[in-house]
XYZ file of C-alpha atoms in Angstrom:
776
model
C -125.308 -155.456 162.783
C -124.871 -158.581 160.438
C -123.993 -157.841 156.703
C -122.894 -159.507 153.858
C -119.077 -159.724 153.264
C -119.191 -157.720 150.148
C -121.418 -154.374 150.259
C -122.040 -151.994 147.458
C -121.239 -148.272 147.984
C -124.889 -147.384 148.729
C -125.324 -150.273 151.217
C -122.132 -149.018 153.120
C -123.634 -145.525 153.217
C -126.964 -147.145 154.636
C -124.968 -148.730 157.542
C -123.088 -145.549 158.241
C -126.497 -143.673 158.446
C -127.954 -146.139 160.756
C -124.860 -146.263 162.945
C -124.332 -142.624 163.219
C -128.106 -141.807 163.609
C -128.498 -144.332 166.505
C -125.323 -143.239 168.162
C -126.344 -139.552 167.961
C -129.617 -140.187 169.668
C -128.660 -142.974 172.022
C -124.960 -142.915 172.537
C -125.026 -146.642 171.568
C -122.290 -147.783 169.311
C -123.305 -150.679 166.865
C -120.645 -153.148 165.805
C -120.718 -154.751 162.326
C -120.004 -158.571 161.739
C -120.593 -160.824 158.864
C -121.680 -163.991 160.759
C -124.673 -164.695 162.666
C -123.935 -164.622 166.297
C -124.221 -167.835 168.313
C -125.899 -166.219 171.339
C -129.170 -164.589 171.458
C -128.118 -160.986 171.563
C -130.137 -158.356 169.668
C -129.342 -158.302 165.921
C -129.946 -155.886 163.064
C -129.152 -157.894 159.603
C -129.144 -155.853 156.653
C -128.488 -156.655 152.971
C -129.866 -157.189 149.409
C -132.407 -160.019 148.754
C -129.835 -161.825 146.459
C -127.336 -162.001 149.223
C -130.001 -163.122 151.915
C -128.423 -166.433 152.919
C -125.035 -164.629 153.805
C -126.666 -162.185 156.483
C -130.217 -163.463 157.531
C -129.236 -166.367 159.422
C -132.116 -168.640 160.491
C -134.617 -166.284 158.871
C -133.243 -166.483 155.245
C -135.541 -169.274 154.298
C -138.520 -167.296 155.398
C -137.402 -164.110 153.479
C -136.135 -165.926 150.469
C -139.638 -166.986 149.582
C -140.775 -163.275 149.305
C -140.933 -162.298 145.611
C -143.185 -159.209 145.851
C -140.469 -156.712 146.094
C -139.678 -154.366 142.978
C -137.232 -151.784 142.148
C -136.028 -149.663 145.267
C -138.298 -152.002 147.494
C -137.428 -153.279 150.890
C -138.928 -155.637 153.461
C -138.658 -154.676 157.290
C -139.086 -157.547 159.832
C -138.908 -157.127 163.578
C -139.377 -160.370 165.678
C -138.201 -160.481 169.219
C -134.735 -159.403 169.412
C -134.122 -159.659 165.643
C -134.587 -156.796 163.001
C -134.246 -157.787 159.424
C -133.958 -155.130 156.600
C -133.745 -156.699 153.307
C -133.446 -154.628 149.986
C -134.329 -155.574 146.435
C -131.271 -153.476 145.427
C -128.824 -151.064 147.105
C -131.419 -148.160 147.101
C -133.973 -150.723 148.633
C -131.452 -151.292 151.462
C -131.104 -147.629 152.151
C -134.830 -147.013 152.164
C -135.394 -150.157 154.381
C -132.867 -148.572 156.739
C -134.674 -145.250 156.556
C -138.006 -146.962 157.464
C -136.420 -148.575 160.361
C -135.076 -145.271 161.693
C -138.541 -143.838 161.365
C -139.908 -146.547 163.590
C -137.316 -146.759 166.332
C -137.966 -145.081 169.580
C -134.366 -143.836 170.246
C -133.293 -142.252 173.437
C -130.206 -141.982 175.624
C -129.075 -145.541 176.346
C -132.163 -147.096 174.765
C -133.209 -148.369 171.317
C -136.822 -149.778 171.278
C -138.423 -151.294 168.097
C -141.945 -152.175 167.801
C -142.314 -155.807 168.136
C -143.731 -158.069 165.202
C -143.514 -155.334 162.766
C -143.852 -156.459 159.107
C -143.448 -154.234 156.196
C -143.043 -155.039 152.722
C -142.849 -151.930 150.384
C -141.878 -150.671 147.154
C -142.265 -147.129 145.617
C -145.273 -146.365 143.599
C -143.431 -143.769 141.414
C -139.713 -143.718 140.417
C -139.015 -139.883 140.762
C -139.066 -138.720 144.203
C -137.244 -135.569 145.146
C -136.846 -131.922 146.098
C -134.982 -128.833 144.896
C -132.372 -127.331 147.108
C -131.192 -124.171 145.425
C -128.138 -122.558 146.793
C -128.977 -118.950 145.800
C -129.991 -115.674 147.383
C -133.506 -115.956 146.522
C -134.148 -118.711 149.118
C -135.130 -118.090 152.616
C -132.689 -120.219 154.222
C -130.461 -122.472 151.754
C -127.975 -119.777 151.069
C -127.078 -119.666 154.833
C -126.254 -123.273 154.793
C -122.782 -124.927 154.757
C -122.007 -128.449 153.313
C -122.607 -130.199 156.582
C -126.209 -128.731 156.795
C -127.012 -129.824 153.281
C -125.485 -133.348 153.965
C -127.928 -133.580 157.058
C -130.881 -132.437 155.174
C -130.358 -134.502 152.102
C -129.847 -137.545 154.311
C -133.080 -136.840 156.094
C -134.948 -136.570 152.745
C -133.393 -139.915 151.691
C -134.620 -141.494 155.064
C -138.103 -140.695 153.893
C -137.642 -142.140 150.282
C -136.321 -139.252 148.236
C -134.094 -140.573 145.381
C -133.249 -137.428 143.510
C -132.227 -133.698 144.417
C -132.433 -130.711 142.101
C -129.735 -128.176 142.405
C -129.441 -124.610 140.705
C -126.324 -122.926 138.857
C -124.645 -120.104 140.114
C -126.333 -117.939 137.378
C -130.225 -118.158 137.637
C -132.958 -115.449 137.898
C -131.325 -114.134 140.955
C -128.438 -111.911 142.115
C -125.040 -113.797 142.091
C -124.483 -113.917 145.936
C -125.871 -113.058 149.291
C -124.328 -111.874 152.487
C -125.198 -115.326 154.199
C -123.252 -117.563 151.710
C -120.568 -119.696 153.326
C -119.005 -120.711 149.852
C -119.202 -119.405 146.390
C -122.010 -120.739 144.379
C -120.104 -122.894 142.131
C -118.156 -124.538 144.942
C -121.200 -125.157 146.853
C -122.823 -126.793 143.768
C -119.800 -129.075 143.419
C -120.201 -130.167 147.005
C -124.000 -130.645 146.630
C -123.411 -132.952 143.764
C -121.054 -134.883 145.758
C -123.442 -135.284 148.591
C -126.304 -136.113 146.575
C -124.137 -138.839 144.778
C -122.907 -140.237 148.166
C -126.524 -140.954 149.100
C -127.182 -142.750 145.740
C -129.528 -140.234 144.475
C -129.871 -138.746 140.980
C -128.517 -135.306 140.470
C -130.879 -133.004 138.613
C -129.920 -129.422 137.795
C -132.679 -126.521 137.214
C -130.883 -124.688 134.552
C -133.233 -121.860 133.028
C -132.349 -119.818 129.817
C -131.728 -116.338 131.245
C -129.488 -114.888 128.271
C -130.799 -112.450 125.679
C -129.929 -114.364 122.540
C -129.782 -118.064 121.820
C -129.399 -117.821 118.054
C -126.299 -115.504 117.206
C -123.171 -117.542 117.220
C -121.311 -115.480 119.710
C -124.122 -115.556 122.208
C -124.525 -119.235 121.812
C -120.849 -120.003 122.196
C -120.785 -117.814 125.291
C -123.664 -119.716 126.980
C -122.437 -123.135 126.104
C -118.977 -122.176 127.465
C -120.665 -121.185 130.801
C -122.415 -124.549 131.025
C -119.342 -126.517 130.159
C -117.586 -124.914 132.985
C -120.120 -126.233 135.447
C -120.935 -129.730 133.664
C -117.157 -130.676 133.828
C -116.795 -129.842 137.436
C -119.652 -131.698 138.841
C -119.040 -135.427 139.958
C -122.456 -136.499 138.737
C -125.325 -135.163 136.514
C -128.323 -137.398 135.654
C -130.761 -134.750 134.303
C -130.717 -131.081 133.365
C -134.209 -129.615 133.563
C -134.712 -126.349 131.351
C -138.102 -124.646 131.955
C -139.790 -123.351 128.709
C -140.307 -120.102 130.818
C -140.529 -118.640 134.113
C -137.763 -117.685 133.511
C -136.988 -117.805 129.841
C -138.742 -116.714 126.787
C -137.888 -118.823 123.773
C -140.108 -120.079 121.043
C -140.027 -123.966 121.213
C -138.492 -124.311 117.697
C -135.523 -122.164 118.838
C -135.515 -123.691 122.376
C -135.153 -127.360 121.109
C -132.319 -126.376 118.677
C -130.471 -124.846 121.397
C -131.050 -127.809 123.788
C -129.498 -130.095 121.279
C -126.261 -128.120 121.617
C -126.540 -128.051 125.162
C -127.054 -131.810 125.200
C -123.746 -132.375 123.244
C -121.948 -130.347 125.879
C -123.372 -132.418 128.618
C -122.983 -135.637 127.424
C -119.244 -134.935 126.732
C -118.817 -135.310 130.502
C -121.892 -137.112 131.615
C -122.671 -139.683 128.536
C -126.180 -140.907 130.066
C -127.395 -137.485 131.127
C -130.763 -136.237 129.580
C -132.557 -132.943 129.255
C -136.085 -132.591 130.437
C -138.268 -129.580 129.550
C -141.487 -127.954 130.602
C -144.105 -126.062 128.712
C -144.020 -123.261 131.352
C -144.860 -119.707 129.978
C -146.638 -116.782 131.386
C -148.600 -115.976 128.128
C -148.623 -118.866 125.858
C -150.599 -118.976 122.652
C -151.987 -122.004 120.953
C -149.195 -121.835 118.260
C -146.512 -121.797 121.129
C -147.897 -124.827 122.817
C -148.466 -126.647 119.525
C -144.871 -126.275 118.514
C -143.775 -127.285 122.125
C -145.505 -130.575 121.883
C -144.449 -131.180 118.199
C -140.918 -130.868 119.387
C -141.355 -133.153 122.396
C -142.934 -135.878 120.352
C -139.929 -135.981 118.034
C -138.179 -137.843 121.063
C -134.756 -136.615 120.241
C -132.047 -138.853 121.585
C -130.924 -136.269 124.188
C -134.664 -135.765 125.297
C -135.678 -137.232 128.643
C -138.926 -136.241 129.453
C -141.693 -133.407 130.284
C -141.982 -131.496 133.463
C -145.207 -130.269 134.653
C -144.792 -127.223 136.976
C -146.306 -123.673 137.645
C -147.630 -121.387 134.921
C -148.424 -124.462 132.583
C -151.597 -123.938 130.677
C -152.344 -127.425 129.648
C -153.795 -129.560 132.453
C -151.534 -132.700 133.198
C -154.079 -135.227 131.949
C -154.261 -133.543 128.621
C -150.515 -133.429 128.520
C -150.267 -137.198 129.265
C -152.610 -137.614 126.135
C -150.792 -135.249 123.895
C -147.236 -136.509 124.274
C -145.989 -139.982 123.351
C -146.902 -142.668 125.975
C -143.249 -143.534 126.129
C -142.205 -139.981 127.223
C -142.157 -139.863 131.080
C -143.730 -136.754 132.949
C -142.276 -135.375 136.072
C -144.440 -133.243 138.348
C -142.837 -129.768 139.578
C -145.231 -128.891 142.472
C -144.858 -125.625 144.086
C -144.898 -126.705 147.809
C -143.267 -123.430 149.026
C -145.821 -120.740 148.408
C -149.179 -119.853 149.750
C -150.606 -117.195 147.276
C -149.468 -116.238 143.685
C -148.470 -119.681 142.918
C -149.444 -123.028 141.386
C -151.382 -124.303 144.419
C -152.660 -121.376 146.550
C -154.270 -121.821 150.034
C -157.841 -122.540 149.219
C -160.080 -119.539 150.510
C -157.046 -118.068 152.478
C -158.342 -115.088 154.754
C -157.009 -111.774 153.534
C -155.489 -111.024 156.940
C -153.217 -114.048 156.406
C -152.228 -113.001 152.761
C -151.267 -109.588 154.105
C -149.046 -110.764 156.890
C -147.798 -114.333 156.438
C -147.649 -113.578 152.585
C -146.272 -115.689 149.946
C -143.537 -117.608 151.651
C -144.260 -118.204 155.251
C -143.878 -121.459 157.390
C -146.599 -123.451 155.632
C -147.195 -126.873 156.747
C -150.159 -128.162 154.684
C -150.211 -131.851 155.237
C -153.970 -132.613 154.253
C -153.815 -130.162 151.333
C -150.601 -131.439 149.990
C -151.989 -134.992 150.027
C -155.155 -133.831 147.977
C -152.879 -131.826 145.563
C -150.695 -134.843 145.173
C -153.276 -137.608 144.660
C -155.400 -135.333 142.339
C -152.793 -135.912 139.556
C -150.240 -138.431 140.583
C -151.520 -141.233 138.093
C -150.613 -138.951 135.144
C -147.074 -138.526 136.010
C -143.778 -140.638 137.018
C -143.421 -138.958 140.254
C -142.174 -135.334 141.473
C -139.285 -133.230 142.437
C -140.673 -130.206 144.267
C -140.232 -126.578 143.832
C -138.708 -125.330 147.196
C -137.373 -121.867 148.145
C -136.109 -122.800 151.697
C -136.813 -124.523 154.972
C -140.496 -122.857 155.328
C -141.997 -125.771 153.501
C -140.156 -128.517 155.535
C -143.132 -130.510 156.436
C -144.415 -130.551 152.994
C -141.392 -132.113 151.427
C -141.789 -135.152 153.753
C -145.580 -135.317 152.956
C -144.549 -135.360 149.269
C -142.011 -137.846 149.404
C -144.047 -140.341 151.411
C -146.963 -139.936 148.980
C -144.765 -140.555 145.847
C -143.721 -143.581 147.687
C -147.219 -144.547 148.669
C -150.395 -142.383 147.822
C -152.545 -144.124 150.082
C -150.616 -143.475 153.208
C -152.500 -141.264 155.818
C -150.585 -138.017 156.381
C -150.765 -138.464 160.184
C -148.565 -141.460 159.942
C -145.935 -139.435 158.003
C -146.131 -136.749 160.516
C -145.709 -139.111 163.448
C -142.548 -140.535 162.064
C -141.301 -137.142 161.140
C -141.840 -136.031 164.851
C -140.446 -139.159 166.343
C -137.317 -139.279 164.414
C -136.567 -135.408 164.038
C -137.812 -133.979 167.335
C -138.531 -136.615 170.064
C -140.067 -140.187 170.225
C -141.844 -139.308 173.535
C -143.907 -136.419 172.003
C -144.278 -137.637 168.330
C -148.141 -137.913 168.804
C -148.678 -134.393 170.291
C -146.437 -132.810 167.591
C -148.039 -134.390 164.710
C -151.479 -133.296 165.930
C -150.202 -130.000 166.497
C -149.045 -129.682 162.795
C -152.502 -130.972 161.629
C -153.957 -128.110 163.934
C -151.881 -125.495 162.395
C -153.389 -126.291 159.057
C -156.767 -125.880 160.415
C -155.996 -122.311 161.360
C -155.971 -121.224 157.763
C -159.535 -122.739 156.922
C -162.306 -120.391 156.618
C -162.642 -116.612 157.984
C -159.854 -115.987 160.566
C -162.083 -113.745 162.708
C -164.473 -116.696 163.238
C -161.900 -119.407 163.564
C -161.759 -120.168 167.378
C -159.441 -123.130 166.730
C -156.507 -120.678 166.235
C -156.724 -119.917 170.007
C -157.002 -123.765 170.739
C -153.840 -124.383 168.514
C -151.891 -121.867 170.334
C -152.881 -123.255 173.697
C -151.811 -126.769 172.653
C -148.414 -125.401 171.391
C -147.844 -123.159 174.546
C -148.507 -126.415 176.700
C -145.819 -128.313 174.603
C -143.607 -125.228 174.983
C -143.839 -125.274 178.793
C -143.933 -128.947 179.272
C -141.318 -130.606 176.957
C -137.674 -130.672 177.802
C -135.357 -127.939 176.507
C -133.931 -130.028 173.790
C -137.173 -130.580 172.034
C -138.353 -126.976 172.690
C -135.038 -125.755 171.106
C -135.400 -128.058 168.054
C -135.675 -125.990 164.979
C -138.758 -127.959 163.644
C -140.423 -127.426 166.856
C -139.679 -123.764 166.977
C -141.136 -123.442 163.445
C -144.279 -124.682 164.584
C -144.270 -122.628 167.585
C -143.636 -119.306 165.889
C -146.639 -120.008 163.547
C -148.906 -120.985 166.465
C -148.087 -117.430 168.156
C -148.133 -115.498 164.829
C -151.540 -117.028 163.742
C -153.124 -116.112 167.221
C -151.490 -112.584 167.160
C -153.009 -112.109 163.660
C -156.427 -113.053 164.775
C -156.247 -110.945 168.048
C -155.475 -108.010 165.846
C -158.100 -108.718 163.288
C -160.673 -108.776 165.951
C -159.610 -105.664 167.600
C -159.042 -103.765 164.387
C -162.371 -104.764 162.914
C -164.065 -103.497 165.969
C -162.058 -100.235 165.811
C -163.320 -99.732 162.165
C -166.787 -100.402 163.112
C -166.673 -98.044 166.056
C -165.186 -95.243 163.864
C -168.003 -95.732 161.212
C -170.564 -95.415 163.885
C -169.120 -92.082 164.826
C -169.313 -90.889 161.052
C -172.850 -92.067 160.729
C -173.777 -89.508 163.433
C -172.040 -86.705 161.612
C -174.298 -83.641 161.010
C -174.344 -80.532 159.108
C -172.271 -78.707 161.944
C -169.632 -81.376 163.009
C -168.270 -83.311 159.968
C -164.672 -82.384 160.696
C -165.177 -82.938 164.490
C -166.588 -86.437 163.824
C -163.705 -87.205 161.397
C -161.382 -86.348 164.101
C -162.979 -88.342 166.481
C -163.297 -91.576 164.078
C -159.483 -90.899 163.164
C -158.593 -91.118 166.968
C -160.264 -94.422 167.203
C -158.566 -95.999 164.096
C -155.148 -94.633 165.421
C -155.691 -96.870 168.491
C -154.406 -99.721 166.150
C -150.967 -98.074 166.678
C -151.397 -96.410 169.864
C -152.939 -99.181 171.928
C -152.086 -102.285 170.173
C -153.050 -105.690 171.516
C -151.344 -108.989 172.302
C -147.837 -107.384 172.428
C -146.622 -110.489 174.387
C -147.593 -112.786 171.409
C -145.712 -110.464 169.006
C -142.608 -110.342 171.094
C -142.409 -114.076 171.377
C -142.624 -114.128 167.444
C -139.663 -112.100 167.246
C -137.591 -114.107 169.788
C -138.282 -117.371 167.903
C -137.775 -115.734 164.431
C -134.231 -114.633 165.794
C -133.458 -117.897 167.153
C -134.367 -119.726 163.873
C -132.240 -117.194 161.952
C -129.134 -118.232 164.249
C -129.822 -121.903 164.250
C -131.024 -122.617 160.730
C -130.392 -119.516 158.789
C -134.156 -118.730 158.217
C -134.486 -115.447 157.125
C -137.931 -113.938 158.065
C -137.077 -110.365 158.151
C -135.222 -108.076 155.495
C -134.018 -105.581 158.012
C -132.969 -107.958 160.683
C -132.019 -111.163 158.992
C -131.153 -109.435 155.459
C -133.760 -111.690 153.830
C -134.473 -111.069 150.097
C -137.640 -108.885 149.797
C -140.770 -111.029 149.378
C -138.845 -114.106 150.223
C -139.830 -115.447 153.569
C -139.768 -112.054 155.265
C -143.207 -112.440 156.919
C -142.041 -111.153 160.267
C -141.703 -107.710 158.514
C -145.376 -107.768 158.067
C -146.602 -108.845 161.331
C -148.205 -105.372 162.108
C -149.699 -104.748 158.638
C -153.094 -103.052 159.180
C -156.052 -105.440 159.055
C -158.760 -103.135 158.513
C -159.513 -100.376 156.169
C -157.792 -97.713 158.458
C -155.391 -96.605 155.976
C -157.878 -95.904 153.164
C -160.237 -94.217 155.582
C -157.573 -91.962 156.915
C -156.592 -90.994 153.537
C -160.447 -90.260 152.663
C -160.698 -88.099 155.574
C -157.690 -86.026 154.326
C -159.453 -85.701 150.969
C -162.891 -84.848 152.614
C -161.418 -82.186 154.910
C -160.384 -80.110 151.992
C -163.804 -80.087 150.663
C -165.384 -76.638 151.097
C -168.895 -76.627 152.269
C -170.424 -78.615 155.196
C -173.087 -80.286 152.954
C -170.690 -81.338 150.491
C -168.440 -82.924 153.065
C -171.614 -84.747 154.423
C -172.352 -86.014 150.949
C -168.739 -87.364 150.782
C -168.982 -89.058 154.081
C -172.181 -90.542 153.369
C -170.782 -91.998 150.062
C -167.740 -93.294 152.022
C -170.080 -95.201 154.325
C -172.306 -96.474 151.612
C -169.483 -97.456 149.332
C -170.646 -101.079 148.910
C -174.351 -100.096 148.945
C -176.115 -101.146 145.812
C -179.382 -99.405 146.763
C -182.858 -100.998 147.405
C -183.267 -104.048 145.230
C -179.665 -104.221 144.186
C -176.895 -106.992 144.867
C -173.191 -106.316 145.956
C -170.724 -109.091 145.926
C -166.934 -109.000 147.145
C -165.947 -111.781 144.770
C -162.703 -111.994 146.376
C -163.919 -113.272 149.740
C -164.492 -116.971 148.949
C -164.940 -119.302 146.051
C -167.629 -120.991 148.253
C -170.552 -118.925 146.934
C -173.669 -119.913 144.961
C -172.329 -117.029 142.575
C -170.059 -119.807 140.887
C -171.616 -122.561 139.428
C -170.686 -125.595 137.071
C -167.080 -125.668 138.113
C -165.186 -128.949 139.174
C -164.693 -129.348 142.957
C -161.240 -127.953 144.360
C -159.972 -131.449 145.206
C -160.389 -132.367 141.407
C -158.481 -128.931 140.182
C -156.258 -127.758 143.141
C -154.181 -125.931 140.529
C -157.358 -124.303 139.266
C -156.661 -124.381 135.541
C -160.384 -125.114 135.162
C -161.777 -123.596 138.379
C -161.856 -120.100 139.999
C -159.326 -119.185 142.712
C -158.806 -116.318 145.115
C -155.971 -114.161 144.125
C -154.514 -111.170 146.310
C -152.798 -107.870 145.514
C -154.511 -104.806 143.776
C -151.959 -104.423 140.980
C -149.900 -101.243 140.548
C -150.028 -99.326 137.328
C -147.161 -100.451 135.049
C -146.050 -103.409 137.457
C -147.444 -106.944 137.076
C -145.499 -108.386 139.877
C -145.020 -107.135 143.498
C -143.816 -109.335 146.336
C -146.440 -108.523 149.066
C -150.017 -107.731 149.314
C -150.223 -104.041 149.905
C -153.074 -101.495 150.583
C -151.953 -99.344 147.592
C -153.852 -99.078 144.298
C -153.137 -98.172 140.859
C -151.497 -94.849 141.428
C -149.801 -95.708 144.838
C -152.658 -94.281 146.903
C -154.524 -96.122 149.728
C -157.308 -98.498 148.735
C -160.125 -100.400 150.322
C -159.480 -103.883 151.444
C -162.105 -105.137 148.912
C -159.670 -104.418 146.003
C -157.048 -106.492 147.522
C -158.455 -109.789 146.555
C -160.168 -111.174 143.552
C -161.635 -114.111 141.868
C -159.580 -115.378 139.114
C -159.548 -117.693 136.415
C -156.293 -118.627 134.574
C -155.663 -118.188 130.860
C -158.840 -118.559 128.759
C -160.983 -120.383 131.448
C -164.205 -118.382 131.600
C -165.222 -116.752 134.736
C -168.914 -117.264 135.249
C -170.963 -115.469 137.846
C -174.725 -116.139 138.322
C -177.552 -114.009 139.691
C -180.992 -115.195 140.304
C -184.258 -113.680 141.654
C -183.819 -110.400 139.676
C -186.716 -108.113 138.952
C -187.573 -109.328 135.445
C -189.115 -105.855 135.017
C -186.188 -103.877 135.982
C -183.070 -102.667 134.204
C -179.663 -102.834 135.815
C -176.445 -101.045 136.014
C -173.316 -103.274 136.490
C -170.726 -101.643 138.496
C -167.445 -103.742 138.443
C -164.129 -103.539 140.063
C -161.174 -104.700 138.181
C -158.009 -105.153 140.178
C -155.243 -107.857 140.258
C -151.619 -108.239 139.098
C -152.462 -109.830 135.801
C -153.717 -106.592 134.231
C -155.098 -108.786 131.273
C -157.484 -107.659 128.454
C -160.831 -109.153 129.135
C -164.212 -108.937 127.821
C -167.603 -109.519 129.232
C -170.864 -110.999 127.993
C -174.130 -111.513 129.495
C -176.148 -114.823 129.066
C -173.490 -115.856 126.313
C -175.061 -113.758 123.794
C -175.214 -109.880 124.911
C -171.796 -108.110 124.806
C -171.296 -105.790 128.009
C -168.192 -104.713 126.843
C -165.440 -105.511 124.360
C -161.910 -106.268 125.061
C -160.631 -103.931 127.355
C -157.079 -103.538 129.170
C -157.500 -103.792 133.069
C -155.099 -102.196 135.391
C -155.800 -98.581 134.338
C -159.313 -97.883 135.599
C -160.530 -99.932 138.577
C -164.101 -99.007 138.768
C -166.279 -99.448 135.631
C -169.936 -99.025 134.901
C -171.986 -100.762 132.131
C -175.585 -100.871 131.283
C -177.067 -104.628 131.198
C -179.505 -104.900 128.459
C -183.004 -105.614 129.712
C -183.344 -108.681 127.618
C -180.655 -110.432 129.714
C -182.684 -110.111 132.976
C -186.119 -110.610 131.520
C -186.116 -114.232 132.874
C -185.193 -112.954 136.495
C -181.635 -114.569 135.961
C -178.287 -113.218 134.840
C -175.135 -114.902 133.773
C -172.041 -112.741 133.471
C -169.018 -114.324 131.737
C -165.635 -112.918 131.607
C -162.834 -114.135 129.187
C -159.533 -112.916 128.496
C -157.526 -112.642 125.092
C -155.150 -115.427 123.977
C -151.828 -115.231 125.485
C -153.078 -113.448 128.690
C -152.713 -114.833 132.144
C -156.450 -114.674 133.082
C -159.457 -112.757 134.236
C -159.653 -110.992 137.542
C -162.767 -109.474 139.239
C -163.005 -107.875 142.767
C -166.448 -106.461 143.154
C -169.850 -106.415 141.593
C -172.603 -104.222 142.109
C -176.026 -104.869 140.368
C -177.731 -101.521 140.691
C -181.602 -101.347 139.707
C -182.352 -98.301 137.345
C -184.813 -95.966 138.813
C -187.980 -95.722 136.991
């Protein structure tokens, strides 16, 4: 390696990273010199543009003419046996080295570089990072030691990250976990040192979780807590304080409090700023107006606005509201699949019930859409992450923040080449894309799930042990087996339910109990004769291996995971049909006296969703791709569904707004039909419009509607924008409701139903609709 005589600290770090990563993969030790060698031996020349004559040798005149680089940019040139990395500044040098590593084919005793490679690149956005919180709530980070954080932060830097966000010891979480190698404050100190060593900015996510921020004693106590942290950390560039989630301060109080925090912060870190988000679960117009008023004061300590989960104002509108000089950072939730900022579009209920909210979730194609839908309105992003489960998504976001035009397959090839093995980068990259397709459309009809498993199974059998044992390969392998196991179960259990219903349809006045017993025996085959147990066993083997190697906690019982946080292995056998509900109904019906009454109850059970002749039934939580929903933007234009419907999961337990998993339990804890477990949802005051056509213009209709969902909002329903069907009612109490539709509303053969919720509520949720013609 040829370098200038004088190197800045980050340039030295870049050389160390290059030397160590090459030696680790090849065994080759690179020497560093400051003069161009006289012979024709291979050379890697590295340095800043301003010092080009001191390290680029005969190529300095060619490179000196390049004026296209901007802040943090680099030029990478490979010609014959010479590799040149020229950075616009120290960070540019580091990212140029990172790009070189991503393009090298490194194997024991061999370094191969693509000949005639020419790359000139500068980042599109100035904020590119990820949150790595050392706290019990995460699904892996709390099990890491400083060396693992160092390695992971290095890898993120290689893919262009320039900032990392860490979390204080006291947040919306317990104080410690059984996996922690160091006390939280000691790890936070180490994290800040590591981040600084890679020339990255140190951000802190610091929520307000105290009970009082106005009383002098409480304020002093909170400030003392923050001072203890601020003075111990080597570097702090930004403190990000969410307006809510968690925290519940009125903006006028919040900004007065933050001014006090800023004084303590700047005592130890004079250039540090405080950024704030308008996050709030139930914001009112008054709350939001007060927030933006305070933002636009542009206080000296104020750094910018953060756009993250549970923000009512769409990002393009925020950009118009706040002063153009105020930067905006995105805070995308890349870690969750449901009940989140960017849920998986049209996810199958079977996956929601098993993989749940925080599984291994590579979504490269979707993440690019989510990124590019709004990137122009912000200055970059620092992602919200709760562990290793979103590993692929982190690298997609970093690469998209650098260059939004880049195809994700190219990022995946570099990811696989550098982190797993250069000989198999194409197969692994395509395998990751295939896993995302597993989640598209109804699972029972998705034949690609079996194809994906076959591809990963082939790789498992054919690749060398060091590849198969790589934790990133193992995460992909586990998902391939898990998805296939879930589909096999879904097919089997759906068939069992259909067979059991067929038995019940043949019940007569003399054998209702016998038929229920027969149907029950069929449904119990789910537990007594389970399918694809070899897939399940392989899932557990891989899950245990990942816990040992990377601290990935996918089970509460086996790995001491935090409930609802990445513990998807505990739900691998969750029933995927209506068995639990049907069995509970059998218990109820058996207690009915009189054969005729029991038969009537069985008939009602079998015809639960039947709207009768001329009627309509819709399970609205099945898919947003239905003609019932009209006049909404496309998903790719509004992936956060602030203006469009989304599918939500979970029935909602009485008195509880939040549960971690999608359970077959209803308002009183009893079993419920699957149709209650997903809903069509609109957020905040966005109207939920459902349209019916081809109605009988001479008929009157009864509307039967099921209200489930965790929001339990106050909602009202109008028809055709002028007829009130019901006034504002509180959901979360009575799931099934009936209302008369005015005949005038259907006289034209059409009907538009519009649900809206009250100001300050989280949104409207509707699970099922029956339109039942009134008998004449």
